[in-house]
Coordinates of C-alpha atoms and ligand atoms in Angstrom, one line a residue:
X1 CA -56.0 -11.8 -104.6
X2 CA -56.8 -12.7 -101.0
X3 CA -55.5 -12.2 -97.5
X4 CA -56.3 -15.2 -95.3
X5 CA -55.5 -16.1 -91.7
X6 CA -56.2 -18.5 -88.9
X7 CA -55.7 -18.0 -85.2
X8 CA -53.9 -21.3 -84.6
X9 CA -54.0 -21.1 -80.8
X10 CA -54.7 -18.3 -78.4
X11 CA -54.3 -17.9 -74.6
X12 CA -51.6 -18.1 -71.9
X13 CA -50.9 -21.8 -72.9
X14 CA -49.6 -20.7 -76.2
X15 CA -50.2 -18.3 -79.1
X16 CA -49.7 -18.6 -82.8
X17 CA -51.4 -16.8 -85.8
X18 CA -51.0 -17.8 -89.4
X19 CA -51.4 -15.1 -92.2
X20 CA -51.1 -15.8 -95.9
X21 CA -51.4 -14.3 -99.4
X22 CA -50.8 -16.1 -102.6
X23 CA -47.0 -15.4 -102.3
X24 CA -46.4 -15.2 -98.6
X25 CA -47.1 -17.4 -95.6
X26 CA -46.2 -15.9 -92.3
X27 CA -46.4 -17.3 -88.7
X28 CA -46.8 -14.8 -85.9
X29 CA -45.5 -16.2 -82.7
X30 CA -45.0 -19.9 -82.0
X31 CA -45.8 -20.3 -78.3
X32 CA -46.4 -24.1 -78.4
X33 CA -44.1 -27.1 -78.8
X34 CA -42.8 -27.8 -82.3
X35 CA -45.0 -31.0 -82.4
X36 CA -48.1 -29.1 -81.4
X37 CA -47.3 -26.4 -84.0
X38 CA -47.1 -29.1 -86.7
X39 CA -50.5 -30.5 -85.6
X40 CA -52.1 -27.1 -85.8
X41 CA -50.8 -26.6 -89.3
X42 CA -52.1 -30.0 -90.3
X43 CA -55.6 -29.1 -89.1
X44 CA -55.7 -26.0 -91.4
X45 CA -54.3 -28.0 -94.3
X46 CA -51.1 -26.1 -94.5
X47 CA -47.5 -27.3 -94.6
X48 CA -45.1 -25.4 -92.3
X49 CA -42.4 -26.1 -94.9
X50 CA -44.2 -23.5 -97.1
X51 CA -43.8 -20.7 -94.5
X52 CA -41.8 -17.7 -95.5
X53 CA -41.0 -16.4 -92.0
X54 CA -41.9 -16.1 -88.3
X55 CA -42.6 -12.7 -86.7
X56 CA -42.2 -12.5 -82.9
X57 CA -44.3 -10.0 -80.9
X58 CA -42.4 -10.4 -77.6
X59 CA -40.4 -12.8 -75.6
X60 CA -42.9 -14.3 -73.2
X61 CA -42.9 -18.1 -73.4
X62 CA -46.5 -18.3 -74.5
X63 CA -45.3 -16.6 -77.7
X64 CA -41.8 -18.1 -78.3
X65 CA -41.8 -21.6 -76.8
X66 CA -41.7 -23.3 -80.3
X67 CA -39.9 -20.5 -82.2
X68 CA -36.4 -22.0 -82.1
X69 CA -37.4 -25.6 -82.8
X70 CA -39.8 -24.6 -85.5
X71 CA -37.4 -22.2 -87.3
X72 CA -34.6 -24.8 -87.2
X73 CA -36.8 -27.6 -88.5
X74 CA -38.3 -25.6 -91.3
X75 CA -35.3 -23.4 -92.0
X76 CA -37.2 -20.1 -91.4
X77 CA -36.2 -16.5 -91.0
X78 CA -37.3 -14.9 -87.7
X79 CA -38.2 -11.3 -87.4
X80 CA -38.2 -9.4 -84.1
X81 CA -37.1 -6.0 -82.8
X82 CA -33.7 -5.6 -81.2
X83 CA -34.7 -5.7 -77.5
X84 CA -36.9 -8.7 -78.1
X85 CA -34.0 -10.5 -79.8
X86 CA -31.8 -9.7 -76.8
X87 CA -34.4 -11.0 -74.4
X88 CA -35.3 -14.2 -76.3
X89 CA -32.0 -15.1 -78.0
X90 CA -30.8 -17.5 -75.3
X91 CA -34.2 -19.3 -75.2
X92 CA -34.3 -20.2 -78.9
X93 CA -31.3 -22.5 -79.0
X94 CA -28.8 -22.5 -81.9
X95 CA -29.8 -20.5 -84.9
X96 CA -27.8 -19.4 -87.9
X97 CA -27.2 -15.7 -88.1
X98 CA -28.8 -15.8 -91.5
X99 CA -32.1 -16.7 -89.8
X100 CA -32.2 -13.6 -87.6
X101 CA -33.7 -10.4 -88.8
X102 CA -34.6 -7.1 -87.2
X103 CA -38.1 -5.8 -87.5
X104 CA -38.3 -2.5 -85.5
X105 CA -41.3 -0.9 -83.8
X106 CA -43.4 1.5 -86.0
X107 CA -42.0 0.1 -89.2
X108 CA -43.7 -1.2 -92.3
X109 CA -42.0 -4.2 -93.8
X110 CA -43.0 -5.6 -97.2
X111 CA -43.0 -9.4 -97.5
X112 CA -43.7 -9.6 -101.2
X113 CA -47.2 -8.4 -101.7
X114 CA -48.0 -8.4 -98.0
X115 CA -47.2 -5.2 -96.0
X116 CA -46.8 -5.7 -92.3
X117 CA -47.0 -2.6 -90.0
X118 CA -45.7 -3.0 -86.4
X119 CA -46.8 -0.9 -83.4
X120 CA -45.7 -0.9 -79.8
X121 CA -47.9 -2.0 -76.9
X122 CA -47.7 -1.5 -73.2
X123 CA -46.9 -4.9 -71.7
X124 CA -44.3 -6.2 -69.3
X125 CA -41.8 -7.4 -71.9
X126 CA -38.6 -5.9 -73.3
X127 CA -40.2 -4.2 -76.3
X128 CA -43.6 -5.8 -77.1
X129 CA -45.2 -5.0 -80.5
X130 CA -48.1 -6.3 -82.6
X131 CA -49.0 -6.0 -86.2
X132 CA -51.4 -4.8 -88.9
X133 CA -51.4 -6.7 -92.2
X134 CA -52.2 -4.9 -95.4
X135 CA -52.9 -6.6 -98.7
X136 CA -54.8 -5.3 -101.7
X137 CA -56.6 -2.7 -99.6
X138 CA -57.6 -5.2 -96.9
X139 CA -56.4 -4.7 -93.3
X140 CA -56.1 -7.3 -90.6
X141 CA -55.1 -6.3 -87.1
X142 CA -53.5 -8.5 -84.4
X143 CA -53.4 -6.9 -81.0
X144 CA -53.1 -8.9 -77.7
X145 CA -50.9 -8.7 -74.6
X146 CA -51.7 -5.1 -73.9
X147 CA -51.9 -3.4 -70.5
X148 CA -54.2 -0.8 -72.0
X149 CA -55.1 0.4 -75.5
X150 CA -53.4 3.7 -76.0
X151 CA -54.8 6.5 -78.3
X152 CA -51.8 5.9 -80.5
X153 CA -52.7 2.2 -81.0
X154 CA -56.3 3.0 -81.6
X155 CA -55.2 5.5 -84.3
X156 CA -53.0 2.8 -86.0
X157 CA -55.4 -0.1 -85.9
X158 CA -58.6 1.9 -86.7
X159 CA -61.0 0.8 -89.5
X160 CA -59.5 -2.7 -90.0
X161 CA -61.6 -5.2 -91.9
X162 CA -60.9 -7.8 -89.2
X163 CA -59.5 -7.6 -85.7
X164 CA -57.9 -10.3 -83.6
X165 CA -58.1 -8.5 -80.3
X166 CA -57.3 -9.3 -76.7
X167 CA -60.2 -9.9 -74.4
X168 CA -58.3 -11.4 -71.5
X169 CA -60.3 -11.5 -68.4
X170 CA -63.5 -10.6 -66.6
X171 CA -62.5 -8.1 -64.0
X172 CA -64.8 -9.6 -61.3
X173 CA -63.7 -13.1 -61.9
X174 CA -60.1 -12.0 -61.7
X175 CA -60.7 -10.1 -58.4
X176 CA -62.4 -13.1 -56.9
X177 CA -60.0 -15.8 -58.0
X178 CA -57.4 -17.5 -56.0
X179 CA -54.4 -15.9 -57.7
X180 CA -52.0 -14.1 -55.3
X181 CA -52.6 -10.4 -55.2
X182 CA -49.2 -9.7 -56.9
X183 CA -50.3 -11.6 -60.0
X184 CA -53.8 -10.0 -60.0
X185 CA -52.1 -6.6 -59.8
X186 CA -49.8 -7.4 -62.7
X187 CA -52.7 -8.5 -64.9
X188 CA -54.8 -5.4 -64.0
X189 CA -51.8 -3.0 -64.4
X190 CA -51.0 -0.8 -67.4
X191 CA -48.4 -3.5 -68.6
X192 CA -50.7 -6.5 -68.1
X193 CA -53.7 -7.6 -70.0
X194 CA -56.9 -6.1 -71.4
X195 CA -60.3 -7.0 -69.7
X196 CA -63.5 -7.8 -71.7
X197 CA -64.9 -4.3 -71.0
X198 CA -61.7 -2.4 -71.8
X199 CA -61.4 -4.4 -75.0
X200 CA -65.0 -3.5 -76.0
X201 CA -64.5 0.2 -75.2
X202 CA -61.3 0.3 -77.3
X203 CA -62.9 -1.6 -80.1
X204 CA -65.9 0.8 -80.1
X205 CA -63.4 3.5 -81.2
X206 CA -61.7 1.4 -83.8
X207 CA -64.5 -0.4 -85.6
X208 CA -65.2 1.2 -88.9
X209 CA -67.6 0.8 -91.8
X210 CA -65.4 -1.9 -93.3
X211 CA -65.1 -3.9 -90.2
X212 CA -66.7 -7.4 -90.6
X213 CA -65.2 -9.6 -88.0
X214 CA -63.7 -9.4 -84.5
X215 CA -61.9 -12.4 -83.0
X216 CA -61.7 -12.2 -79.2
X217 CA -58.3 -13.6 -78.3
X218 CA -55.9 -14.4 -75.4
X219 CA -58.8 -15.3 -73.0
X220 CA -57.6 -16.2 -69.5
X221 CA -58.3 -19.9 -68.7
X222 CA -59.1 -19.1 -65.1
X223 CA -60.7 -15.7 -65.3
X224 CA -62.8 -15.7 -68.4
X225 CA -65.2 -17.8 -70.5
X226 CA -65.9 -17.6 -74.2
X227 CA -69.6 -16.9 -73.7
X228 CA -68.9 -14.3 -71.0
X229 CA -66.3 -12.5 -73.1
X230 CA -68.6 -12.4 -76.1
X231 CA -71.6 -11.2 -74.1
X232 CA -69.6 -8.6 -72.2
X233 CA -68.1 -7.2 -75.4
X234 CA -71.4 -7.3 -77.1
X235 CA -73.1 -5.4 -74.3
X236 CA -70.6 -2.6 -74.1
X237 CA -70.6 -2.3 -77.9
X238 CA -74.4 -2.1 -77.8
X239 CA -74.2 0.7 -75.2
X240 CA -71.9 2.5 -77.6
X241 CA -74.6 2.2 -80.3
X242 CA -73.1 -0.7 -82.3
X243 CA -75.2 -3.8 -83.1
X244 CA -73.2 -7.0 -83.2
X245 CA -74.6 -9.4 -85.8
X246 CA -75.7 -6.6 -88.1
X247 CA -72.6 -4.7 -89.2
X248 CA -70.0 -7.2 -87.9
X249 CA -69.7 -10.5 -86.1
X250 CA -67.8 -11.6 -83.0
X251 CA -65.7 -14.8 -83.2
X252 CA -64.1 -17.0 -80.6
X253 CA -60.5 -18.2 -80.5
X254 CA -59.3 -21.3 -78.7
X255 CA -56.2 -22.4 -76.8
X256 CA -56.0 -25.8 -78.7
X257 CA -58.0 -25.5 -81.9
X258 CA -57.4 -23.2 -84.9
X259 CA -60.1 -20.9 -86.2
X260 CA -61.2 -21.8 -89.7
X261 CA -58.9 -20.3 -92.3
X262 CA -60.8 -17.0 -93.2
X263 CA -60.6 -14.6 -96.1
X264 CA -60.2 -11.0 -94.9
X265 CA -63.1 -9.2 -96.7
Ligands
ZN301 ZN1 -47.1 -11.5 -72.9
ZN302 ZN1 -49.3 -13.7 -74.1

């Protein structure tokens, strides 16, 4: 019995994560065109026709761009909380009411043998939330698009076997870059995105004995680099007494290429 996943795409150009058990095949967000989504599925050798549902974290276009098209094409149920539905409904095009389901914040929903736990995050959307996936004692956490990582979130996501965790920007690169100040302020705010250092500090409190992999996700194209994110996180974790490469490994995600389908162990 296995829980598997792939980060299909990650970053402000579009996000999508695939999670499966033997019985269930879920897509979390579809922030790329329907065509691109099909290609991503092809590269992990999975057929979107076999999906059992789409979960939506929040209504930002990098998370919902392909949701409507994809759900229509493959006749999929969509799950989101009420406020997210209100905010995204008009952007999804025509959907049958039978395709629309409510998945509230702080709920555990069972999709067959896969339990999905939602938790709220601080981000400038209607009611953003992310998810922990539980199957046969294994726990996979997906947490991006957070202004900061609250004590509550840390408590919920603690001790996961694997984390897909936001490491959005290098604070110095962001401060120096050509973005208008209003945008910089938004990213740095409590409802923006988590920096490499803040990601590492939060992770240092959430990593447990079982933790084996951390996937750094939603990297800014302009204000981060894969190597920089990895090194920054590694250094902070080291300062907190944790040796990357011994107990657990750090992994990259990519805006255009899926991570290899991995078993959560
Ligand atoms: Zn967002
Ligand atoms: Zn996003």
